[in-house]
């Protein structure tokens, strides 16, 4: 069997998604997600110009060899563009292998370790009250873990809160230049303990609570936050500080027992190796699309398991349903799986393009038994929603200094 051709599709059903389709000479095809939010076309060029020509004619069943060929063979290793391209090829090859074997990908990984995949949902509100009303609704729907984000009084827009009141999936549909947001650590600290104190009063103790700081704090501020939130027993605190220096997390660790989660923007196992082996984190949040595909995620999960670190893959709306499908197979298999981020099944346009057999009930996802990844891509439907240049926001402090978004 040989790889016959590789196609790259970009569509925008609210969010831009880059989808790779590998077709073999036997007619079997596979899908991969190569979406890098705000830098989509760089990955498209990398795939079309530099990757696809090298793979045509190769055996699609040699997943490991192709991964190593693209990673070691390029000389230029790592980085988000390279790793998103490798990831998409890798996912598509796992999809093909499953279809050839007549088995879902989780069976190829070693089979199910659990009945279903625990999810955490998002409650984002314009005030503490609004956030907690939304959280109560999610709890009623059966979610057992909920991320709380609330608008910060005195700031025009807050991370995670939909200031323009649009549907989450359409939030970045049309941002031809990066929007700018204002951040104040002081105003954030004036709100955050109240959010979680009131959450425990209203929601009780039989629900897991989570929170995403989105890299806004310095290590010692993050340590202070971890300590303040200890009484409210979070499942985890996500991205408490930007950890380009991995030992930033050791500062947080020294002062707080609030569990820590990080990794959604990491590209390789090397980006998180020190924080895992030093037990500075509790959950590793790498995504199949951004960390090199299923092959790389399996390696990270196994490495993390040696140090009691669980997996909690990123599940933002800018990862395509193809990535979500890949995560389902990894989550149901990984012996050290923790929890999966979940923002809903997508808008109507996206559901026209991506068809899958994942079912969500009572805060848990159930992966189907279709061979491969169990996801289909409708090229005609995708063509109705062409690429739309769009960016993630940029953050500034109140004095105008560029800050971490
Ligand atoms: O940073 O969607 O957990 N989710 C998040 C999101 C992501 C953006 C970019 O992928 O933190 O806001
Ligand atoms: Co996050």
Short mmCIF file of C-alpha atoms and ligand atoms in Angstrom, two decimals, residues 212 214 238-239 264 285, ligand 2:
data_model
loop_
_atom_site.label_atom_id
_atom_site.label_comp_id
_atom_site.label_asym_id
_atom_site.label_seq_id
_atom_site.Cartn_x
_atom_site.Cartn_y
_atom_site.Cartn_z
CA UNK A 212 -7.83 28.92 33.80
CA UNK A 214 -4.27 31.93 31.05
CA UNK A 238 -4.65 25.89 34.66
CA UNK A 239 -1.76 27.90 33.21
CA UNK A 264 -1.97 23.46 25.88
CA UNK A 285 -2.63 19.48 28.88
CO1 LIG B 2 -6.42 27.09 28.73
#
